[in-house]
Short mmCIF file of C-alpha atoms and ligand atoms in Angstrom, two decimals:
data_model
loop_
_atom_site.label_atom_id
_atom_site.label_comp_id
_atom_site.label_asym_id
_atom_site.label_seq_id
_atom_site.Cartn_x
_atom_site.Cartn_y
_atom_site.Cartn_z
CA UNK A 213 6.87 79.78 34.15
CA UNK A 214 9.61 78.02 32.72
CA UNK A 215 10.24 74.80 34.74
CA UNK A 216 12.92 73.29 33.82
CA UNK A 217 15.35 72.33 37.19
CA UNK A 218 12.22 73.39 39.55
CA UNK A 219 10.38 71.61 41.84
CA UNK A 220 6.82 71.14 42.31
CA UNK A 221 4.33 69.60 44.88
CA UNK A 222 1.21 68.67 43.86
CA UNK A 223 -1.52 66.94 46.28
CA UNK A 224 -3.30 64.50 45.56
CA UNK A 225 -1.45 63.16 42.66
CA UNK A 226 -2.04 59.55 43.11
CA UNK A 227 -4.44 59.72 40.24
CA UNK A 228 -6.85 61.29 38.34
CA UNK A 229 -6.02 65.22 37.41
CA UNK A 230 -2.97 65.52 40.07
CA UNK A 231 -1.40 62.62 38.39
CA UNK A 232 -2.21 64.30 34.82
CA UNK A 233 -0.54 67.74 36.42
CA UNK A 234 2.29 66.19 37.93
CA UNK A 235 3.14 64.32 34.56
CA UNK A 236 2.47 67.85 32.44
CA UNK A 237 5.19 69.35 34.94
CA UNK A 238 7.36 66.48 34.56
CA UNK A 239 7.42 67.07 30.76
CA UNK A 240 8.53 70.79 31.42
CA UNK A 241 11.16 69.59 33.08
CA UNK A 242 10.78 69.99 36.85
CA UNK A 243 11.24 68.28 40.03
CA UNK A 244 7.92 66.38 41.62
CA UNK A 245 6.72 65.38 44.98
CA UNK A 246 3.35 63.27 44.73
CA UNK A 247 1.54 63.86 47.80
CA UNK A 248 -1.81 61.59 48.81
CA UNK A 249 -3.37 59.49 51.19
CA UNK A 250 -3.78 56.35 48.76
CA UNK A 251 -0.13 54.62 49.19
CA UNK A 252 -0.23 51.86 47.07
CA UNK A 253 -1.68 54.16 43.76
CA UNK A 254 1.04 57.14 44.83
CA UNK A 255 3.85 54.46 45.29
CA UNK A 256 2.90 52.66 41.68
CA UNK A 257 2.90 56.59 40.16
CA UNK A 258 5.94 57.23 41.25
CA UNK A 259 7.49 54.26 40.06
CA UNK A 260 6.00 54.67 36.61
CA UNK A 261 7.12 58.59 36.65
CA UNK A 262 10.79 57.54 38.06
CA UNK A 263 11.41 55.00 34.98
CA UNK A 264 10.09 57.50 32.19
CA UNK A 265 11.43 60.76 33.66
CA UNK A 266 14.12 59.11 36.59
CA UNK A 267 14.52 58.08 39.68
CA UNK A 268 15.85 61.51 41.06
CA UNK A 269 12.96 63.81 39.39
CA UNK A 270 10.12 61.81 41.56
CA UNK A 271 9.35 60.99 44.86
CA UNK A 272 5.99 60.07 46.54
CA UNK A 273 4.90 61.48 49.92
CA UNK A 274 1.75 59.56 52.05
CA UNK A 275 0.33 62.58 53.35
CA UNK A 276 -3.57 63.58 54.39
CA UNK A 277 -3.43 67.44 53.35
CA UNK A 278 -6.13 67.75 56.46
CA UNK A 279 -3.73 66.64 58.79
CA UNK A 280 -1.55 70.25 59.39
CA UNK A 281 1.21 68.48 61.43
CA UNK A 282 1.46 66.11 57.98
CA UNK A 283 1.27 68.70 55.24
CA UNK A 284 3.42 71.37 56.87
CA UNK A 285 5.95 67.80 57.32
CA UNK A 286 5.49 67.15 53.71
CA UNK A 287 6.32 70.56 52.30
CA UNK A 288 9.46 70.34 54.73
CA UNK A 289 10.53 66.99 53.28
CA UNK A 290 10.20 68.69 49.36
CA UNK A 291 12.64 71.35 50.56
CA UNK A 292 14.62 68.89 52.35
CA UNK A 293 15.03 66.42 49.46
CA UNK A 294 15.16 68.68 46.39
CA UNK A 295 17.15 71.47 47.54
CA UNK A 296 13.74 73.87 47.07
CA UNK A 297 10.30 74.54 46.16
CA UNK A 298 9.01 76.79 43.13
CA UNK A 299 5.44 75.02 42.16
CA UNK A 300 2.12 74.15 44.45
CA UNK A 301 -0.81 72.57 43.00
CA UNK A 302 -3.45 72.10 45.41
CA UNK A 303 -5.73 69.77 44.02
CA UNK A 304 -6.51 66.99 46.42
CA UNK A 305 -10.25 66.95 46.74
CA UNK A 306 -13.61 64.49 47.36
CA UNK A 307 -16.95 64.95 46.46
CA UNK A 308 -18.70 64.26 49.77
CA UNK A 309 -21.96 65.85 50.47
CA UNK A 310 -22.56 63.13 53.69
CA UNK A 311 -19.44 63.71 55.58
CA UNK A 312 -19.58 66.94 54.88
CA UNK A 313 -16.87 68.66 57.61
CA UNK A 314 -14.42 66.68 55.87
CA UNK A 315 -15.49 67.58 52.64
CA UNK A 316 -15.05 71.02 53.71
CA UNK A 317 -11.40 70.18 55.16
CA UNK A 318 -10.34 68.66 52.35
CA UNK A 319 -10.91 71.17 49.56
CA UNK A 320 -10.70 73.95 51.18
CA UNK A 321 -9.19 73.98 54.69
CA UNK A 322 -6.16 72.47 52.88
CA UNK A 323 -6.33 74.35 50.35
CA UNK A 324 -5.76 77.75 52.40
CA UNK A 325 -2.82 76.06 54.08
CA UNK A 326 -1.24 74.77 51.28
CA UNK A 327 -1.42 78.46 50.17
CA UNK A 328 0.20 79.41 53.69
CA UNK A 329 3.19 76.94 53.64
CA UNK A 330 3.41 77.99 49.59
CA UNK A 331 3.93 81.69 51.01
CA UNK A 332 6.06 80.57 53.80
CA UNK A 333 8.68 78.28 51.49
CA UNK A 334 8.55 80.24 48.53
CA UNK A 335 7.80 84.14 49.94
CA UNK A 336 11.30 86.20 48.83
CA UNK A 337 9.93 87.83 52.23
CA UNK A 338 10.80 84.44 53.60
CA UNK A 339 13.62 84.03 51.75
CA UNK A 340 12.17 82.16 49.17
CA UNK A 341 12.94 82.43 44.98
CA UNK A 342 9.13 83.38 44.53
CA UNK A 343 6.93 80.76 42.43
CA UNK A 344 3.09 79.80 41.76
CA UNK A 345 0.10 78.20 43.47
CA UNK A 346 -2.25 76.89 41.25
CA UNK A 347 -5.64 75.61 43.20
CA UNK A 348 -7.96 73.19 41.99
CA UNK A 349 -11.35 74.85 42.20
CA UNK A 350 -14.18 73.40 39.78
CA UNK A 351 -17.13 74.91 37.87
CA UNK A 352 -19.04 74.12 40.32
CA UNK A 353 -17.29 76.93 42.05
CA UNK A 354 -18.45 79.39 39.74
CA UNK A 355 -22.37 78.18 38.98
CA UNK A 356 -24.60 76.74 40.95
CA UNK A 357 -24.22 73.03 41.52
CA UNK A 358 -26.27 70.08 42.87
CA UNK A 359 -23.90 69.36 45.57
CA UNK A 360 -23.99 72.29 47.74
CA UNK A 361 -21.15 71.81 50.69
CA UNK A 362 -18.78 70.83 47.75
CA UNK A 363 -20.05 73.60 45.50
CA UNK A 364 -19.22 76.27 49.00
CA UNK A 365 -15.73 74.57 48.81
CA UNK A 366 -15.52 75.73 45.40
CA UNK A 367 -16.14 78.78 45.76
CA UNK A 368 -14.12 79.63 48.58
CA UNK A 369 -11.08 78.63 46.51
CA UNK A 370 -11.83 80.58 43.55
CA UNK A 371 -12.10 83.58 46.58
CA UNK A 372 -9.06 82.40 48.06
CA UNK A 373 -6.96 82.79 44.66
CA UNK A 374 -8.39 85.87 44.00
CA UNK A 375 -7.80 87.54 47.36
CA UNK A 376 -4.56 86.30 47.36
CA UNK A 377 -3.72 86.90 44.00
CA UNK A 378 -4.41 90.70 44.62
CA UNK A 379 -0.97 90.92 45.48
CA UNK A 380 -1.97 92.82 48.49
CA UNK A 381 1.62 92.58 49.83
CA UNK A 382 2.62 94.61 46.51
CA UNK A 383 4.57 91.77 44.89
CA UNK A 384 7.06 91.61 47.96
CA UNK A 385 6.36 87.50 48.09
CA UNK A 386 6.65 87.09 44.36
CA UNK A 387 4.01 84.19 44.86
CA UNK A 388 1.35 84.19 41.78
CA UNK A 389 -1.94 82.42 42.90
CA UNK A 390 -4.67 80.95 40.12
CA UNK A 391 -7.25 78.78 40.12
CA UNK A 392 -8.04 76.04 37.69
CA UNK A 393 -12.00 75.30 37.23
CA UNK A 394 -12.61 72.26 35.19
CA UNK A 395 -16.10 70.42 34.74
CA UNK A 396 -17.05 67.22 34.79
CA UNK A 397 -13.51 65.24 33.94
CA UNK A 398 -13.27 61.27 33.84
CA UNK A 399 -11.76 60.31 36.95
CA UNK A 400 -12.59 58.26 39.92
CA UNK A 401 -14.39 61.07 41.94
CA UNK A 402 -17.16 60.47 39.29
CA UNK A 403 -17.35 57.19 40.04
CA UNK A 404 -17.88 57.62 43.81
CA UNK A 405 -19.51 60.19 44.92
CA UNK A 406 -21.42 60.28 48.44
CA UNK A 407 -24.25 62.07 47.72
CA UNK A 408 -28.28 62.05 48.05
CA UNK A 409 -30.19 60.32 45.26
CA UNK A 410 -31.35 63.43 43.73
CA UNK A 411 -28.11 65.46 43.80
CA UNK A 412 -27.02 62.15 42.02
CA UNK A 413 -29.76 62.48 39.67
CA UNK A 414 -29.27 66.41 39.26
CA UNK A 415 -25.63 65.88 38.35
CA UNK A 416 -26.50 63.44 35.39
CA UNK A 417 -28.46 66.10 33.64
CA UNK A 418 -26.12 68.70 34.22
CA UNK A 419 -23.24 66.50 32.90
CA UNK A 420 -25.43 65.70 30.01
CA UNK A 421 -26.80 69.92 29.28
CA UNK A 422 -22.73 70.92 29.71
CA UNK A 423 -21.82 68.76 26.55
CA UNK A 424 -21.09 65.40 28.75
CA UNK A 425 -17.53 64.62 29.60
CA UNK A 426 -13.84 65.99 29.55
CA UNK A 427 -10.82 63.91 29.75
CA UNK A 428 -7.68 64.56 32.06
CA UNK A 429 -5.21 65.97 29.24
CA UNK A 430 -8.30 68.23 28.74
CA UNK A 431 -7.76 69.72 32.11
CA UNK A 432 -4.08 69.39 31.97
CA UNK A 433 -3.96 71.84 28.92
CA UNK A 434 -5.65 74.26 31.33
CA UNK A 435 -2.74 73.83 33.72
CA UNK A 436 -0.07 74.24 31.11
CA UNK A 437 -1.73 77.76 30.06
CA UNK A 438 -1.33 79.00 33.61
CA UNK A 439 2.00 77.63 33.92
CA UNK A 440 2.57 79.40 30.69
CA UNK A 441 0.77 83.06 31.36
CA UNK A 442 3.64 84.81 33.84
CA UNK A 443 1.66 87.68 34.26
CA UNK A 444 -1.44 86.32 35.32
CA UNK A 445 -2.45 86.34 39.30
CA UNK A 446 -5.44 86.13 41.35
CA UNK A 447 -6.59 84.20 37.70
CA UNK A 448 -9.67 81.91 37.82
CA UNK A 449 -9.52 79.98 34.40
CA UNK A 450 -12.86 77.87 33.44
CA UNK A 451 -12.13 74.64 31.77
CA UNK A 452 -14.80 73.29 29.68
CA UNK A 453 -15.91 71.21 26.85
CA UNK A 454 -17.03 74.50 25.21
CA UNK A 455 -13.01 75.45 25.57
CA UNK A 456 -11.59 77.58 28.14
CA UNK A 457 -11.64 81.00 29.52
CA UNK A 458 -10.97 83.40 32.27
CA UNK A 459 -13.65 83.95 34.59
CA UNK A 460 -15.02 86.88 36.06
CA UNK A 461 -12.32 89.99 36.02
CA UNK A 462 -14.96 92.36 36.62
CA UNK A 463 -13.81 94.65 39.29
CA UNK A 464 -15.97 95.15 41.85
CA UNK A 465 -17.50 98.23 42.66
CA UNK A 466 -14.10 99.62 43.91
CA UNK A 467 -12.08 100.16 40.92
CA UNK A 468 -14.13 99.99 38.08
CA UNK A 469 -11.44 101.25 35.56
CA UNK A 470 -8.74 98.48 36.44
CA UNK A 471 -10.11 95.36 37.57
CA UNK A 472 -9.56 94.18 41.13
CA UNK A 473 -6.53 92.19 39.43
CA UNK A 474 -3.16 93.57 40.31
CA UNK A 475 -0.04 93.62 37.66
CA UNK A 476 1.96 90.83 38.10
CA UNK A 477 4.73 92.94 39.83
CA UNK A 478 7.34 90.29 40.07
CA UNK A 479 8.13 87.36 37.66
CA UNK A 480 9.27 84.20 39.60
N1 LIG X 776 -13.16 64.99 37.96
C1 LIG X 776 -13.94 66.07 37.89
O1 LIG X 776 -15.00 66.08 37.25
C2 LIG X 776 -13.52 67.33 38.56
C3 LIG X 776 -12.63 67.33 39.60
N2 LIG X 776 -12.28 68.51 40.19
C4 LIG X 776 -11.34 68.55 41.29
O2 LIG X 776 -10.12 67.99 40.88
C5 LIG X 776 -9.41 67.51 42.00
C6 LIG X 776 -8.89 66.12 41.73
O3 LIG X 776 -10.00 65.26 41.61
P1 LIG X 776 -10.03 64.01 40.62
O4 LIG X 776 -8.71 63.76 40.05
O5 LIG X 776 -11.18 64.22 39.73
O6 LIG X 776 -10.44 62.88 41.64
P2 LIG X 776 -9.69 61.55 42.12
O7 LIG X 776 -10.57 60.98 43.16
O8 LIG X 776 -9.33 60.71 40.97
O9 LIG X 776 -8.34 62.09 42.76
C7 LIG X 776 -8.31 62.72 44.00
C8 LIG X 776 -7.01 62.35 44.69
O10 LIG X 776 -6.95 63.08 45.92
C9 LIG X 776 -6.52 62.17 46.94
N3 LIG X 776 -7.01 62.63 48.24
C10 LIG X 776 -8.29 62.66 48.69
N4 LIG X 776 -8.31 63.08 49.96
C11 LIG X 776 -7.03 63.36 50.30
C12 LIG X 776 -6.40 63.83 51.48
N5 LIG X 776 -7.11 64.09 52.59
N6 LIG X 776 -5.07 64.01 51.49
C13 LIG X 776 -4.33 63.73 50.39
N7 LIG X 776 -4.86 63.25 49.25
C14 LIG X 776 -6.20 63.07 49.21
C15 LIG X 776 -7.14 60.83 46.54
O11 LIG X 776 -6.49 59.76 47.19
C16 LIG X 776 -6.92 60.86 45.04
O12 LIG X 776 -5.68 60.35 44.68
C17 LIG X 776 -10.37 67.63 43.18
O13 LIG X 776 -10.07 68.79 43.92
C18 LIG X 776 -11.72 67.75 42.50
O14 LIG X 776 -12.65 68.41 43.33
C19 LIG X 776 -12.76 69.71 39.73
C20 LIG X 776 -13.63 69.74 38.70
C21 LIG X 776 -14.10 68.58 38.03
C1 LIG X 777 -20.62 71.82 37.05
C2 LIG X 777 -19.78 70.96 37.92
C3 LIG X 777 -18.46 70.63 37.41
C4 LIG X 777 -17.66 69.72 37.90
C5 LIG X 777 -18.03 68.73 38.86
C6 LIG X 777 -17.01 68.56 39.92
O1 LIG X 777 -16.24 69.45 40.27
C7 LIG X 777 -16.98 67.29 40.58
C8 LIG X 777 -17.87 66.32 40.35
C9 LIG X 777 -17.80 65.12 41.09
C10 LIG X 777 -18.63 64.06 40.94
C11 LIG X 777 -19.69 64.00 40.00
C12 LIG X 777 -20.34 62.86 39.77
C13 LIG X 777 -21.34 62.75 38.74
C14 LIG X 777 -21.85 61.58 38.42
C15 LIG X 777 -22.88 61.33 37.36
O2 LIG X 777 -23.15 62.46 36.60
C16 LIG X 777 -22.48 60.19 36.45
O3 LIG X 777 -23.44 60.13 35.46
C17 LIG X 777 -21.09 60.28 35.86
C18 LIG X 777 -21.03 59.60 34.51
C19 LIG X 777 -20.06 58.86 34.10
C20 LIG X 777 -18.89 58.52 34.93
C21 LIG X 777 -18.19 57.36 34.34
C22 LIG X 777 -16.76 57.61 34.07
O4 LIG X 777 -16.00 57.84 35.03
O5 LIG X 777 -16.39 57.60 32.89
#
């Protein structure tokens, strides 16, 4: 997707890898809205991103994604100020195994109505230009995981994308939909988890069996080869320390000669 002169949203960009995204779509050129809860981080973001890439290619949005009447607000304000809206990335997310409703709301409730208001503002059935969701799923998404209410998040994503990215509505929209699956990335989500001891304990040998850590321009280099494949949709790309790669195109038992993948009908 070339992205020069578009505009993006991406949640959760305070820090961590929505902050990584939002600068990798910055550097292409685009437009950015910074959504998040955290004010003080998403204000100081915005101010770094509006020195290096100006004042009028930034803006920062408090918003709780969980809160509908907020996030469908938010994605009217993008519109508003920027004229448009060609880019989602739906990455807020926590890592809470305790409060585990909102762990559920936040990665994926969210996540399927960021896709909604992506569809409504960017559908050419809604008189939209077309554009791209990207979702942040996680590996955890695609193997079992200590951590199972945020592991059932995952997954739902990465069956979110791939429903949606069916093209079902035969490219009428023009919307793509992927999915991004990193593993274990340094960022503060790491740092804080709220889980049982032994998921806790669980997650430290994974980390350390999956080759230990990735950093965030890691991840970000997964982002950039979505942003750069225009005629992928419904794609789920893993992002590893072993490298990346597209997971699981096998069709189902519907369609075993094509994949349950539709053709990218319509370039946005
Ligand atoms: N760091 C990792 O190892 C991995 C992270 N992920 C996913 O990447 C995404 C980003 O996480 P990280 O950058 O690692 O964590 P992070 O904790 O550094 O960043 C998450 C951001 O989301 C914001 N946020 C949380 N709840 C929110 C809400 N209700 N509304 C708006 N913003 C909210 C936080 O304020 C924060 O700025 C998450 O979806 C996470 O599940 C996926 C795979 C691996
Ligand atoms: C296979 C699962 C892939 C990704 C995991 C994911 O989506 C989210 C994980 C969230 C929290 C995990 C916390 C794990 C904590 C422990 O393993 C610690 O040992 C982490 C180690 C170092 C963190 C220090 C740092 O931030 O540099």
């Amino acid at each position: 997707m070339q992205l020069s002169g578009k505009v993006a949203l991406v949640t959760g960009a305070a820090q961590g890898l929505g902050k990584g995204c939002a600068e990798a779509i910055l550097e292409r050129g685009a437009k950015v809205a910074l959504l998040d809860t955290n004010e003080s981080a998403g204000q100081e973001t915005a101010a770094d991103f509006a020195l290096k890439y100006g004042a009028d290619r930034c803006t920062f949005i408090l918003c709780d994604v969980t809160a509908k009447d907020q996030l469908e607000g938010a994605f009217q304000k993008v519109v508003d100020h920027f004229g448009g809206l060609d880019l989602v990335v739906n990455n807020a997310g926590i890592l809470n195994e305790v409060q585990w409703e909102k762990c559920i709301d936040v990665n994926l409730v969210s996540v399927v109505r960021g896709c909604h208001l992506g569809l409504r503002y960017m559908g050419k059935q809604n008189g939209g230009n077309g554009g791209l969701i990207i979702n942040m799923s996680s590996v955890a998404g695609l193997y079992a995981f200590p951590s199972p209410v945020y592991a059932t998040t995952k997954a739902g994503v990465v069956g979110l994308t791939r429903s949606l990215g069916m093209d079902y509505k035969l490219g009428r929209d023009c919307v793509r939909v992927n999915a991004l699956c990193p593993s274990f990335t340094t960022t503060a989500i790491l740092a804080d988890p709220e889980v049982p001891e032994d998921q806790y304990q669980h997650m430290k040998d994974m980390l350390e069996r999956g080759g230990g850590l990735m950093q965030i321009p890691d991840v970000v280099k997964g982002l950039a080869k979505l942003l750069d494949e225009d005629d992928k949709n419904g794609a789920v790309l893993e992002v590893t320390v072993q490298g990346m790669k597209y997971h699981g195109d096998e069709s189902g038992p519907w369609d075993r000669e094509s994949g349950t993948h539709q053709p990218n009908l319509c370039i946005a």
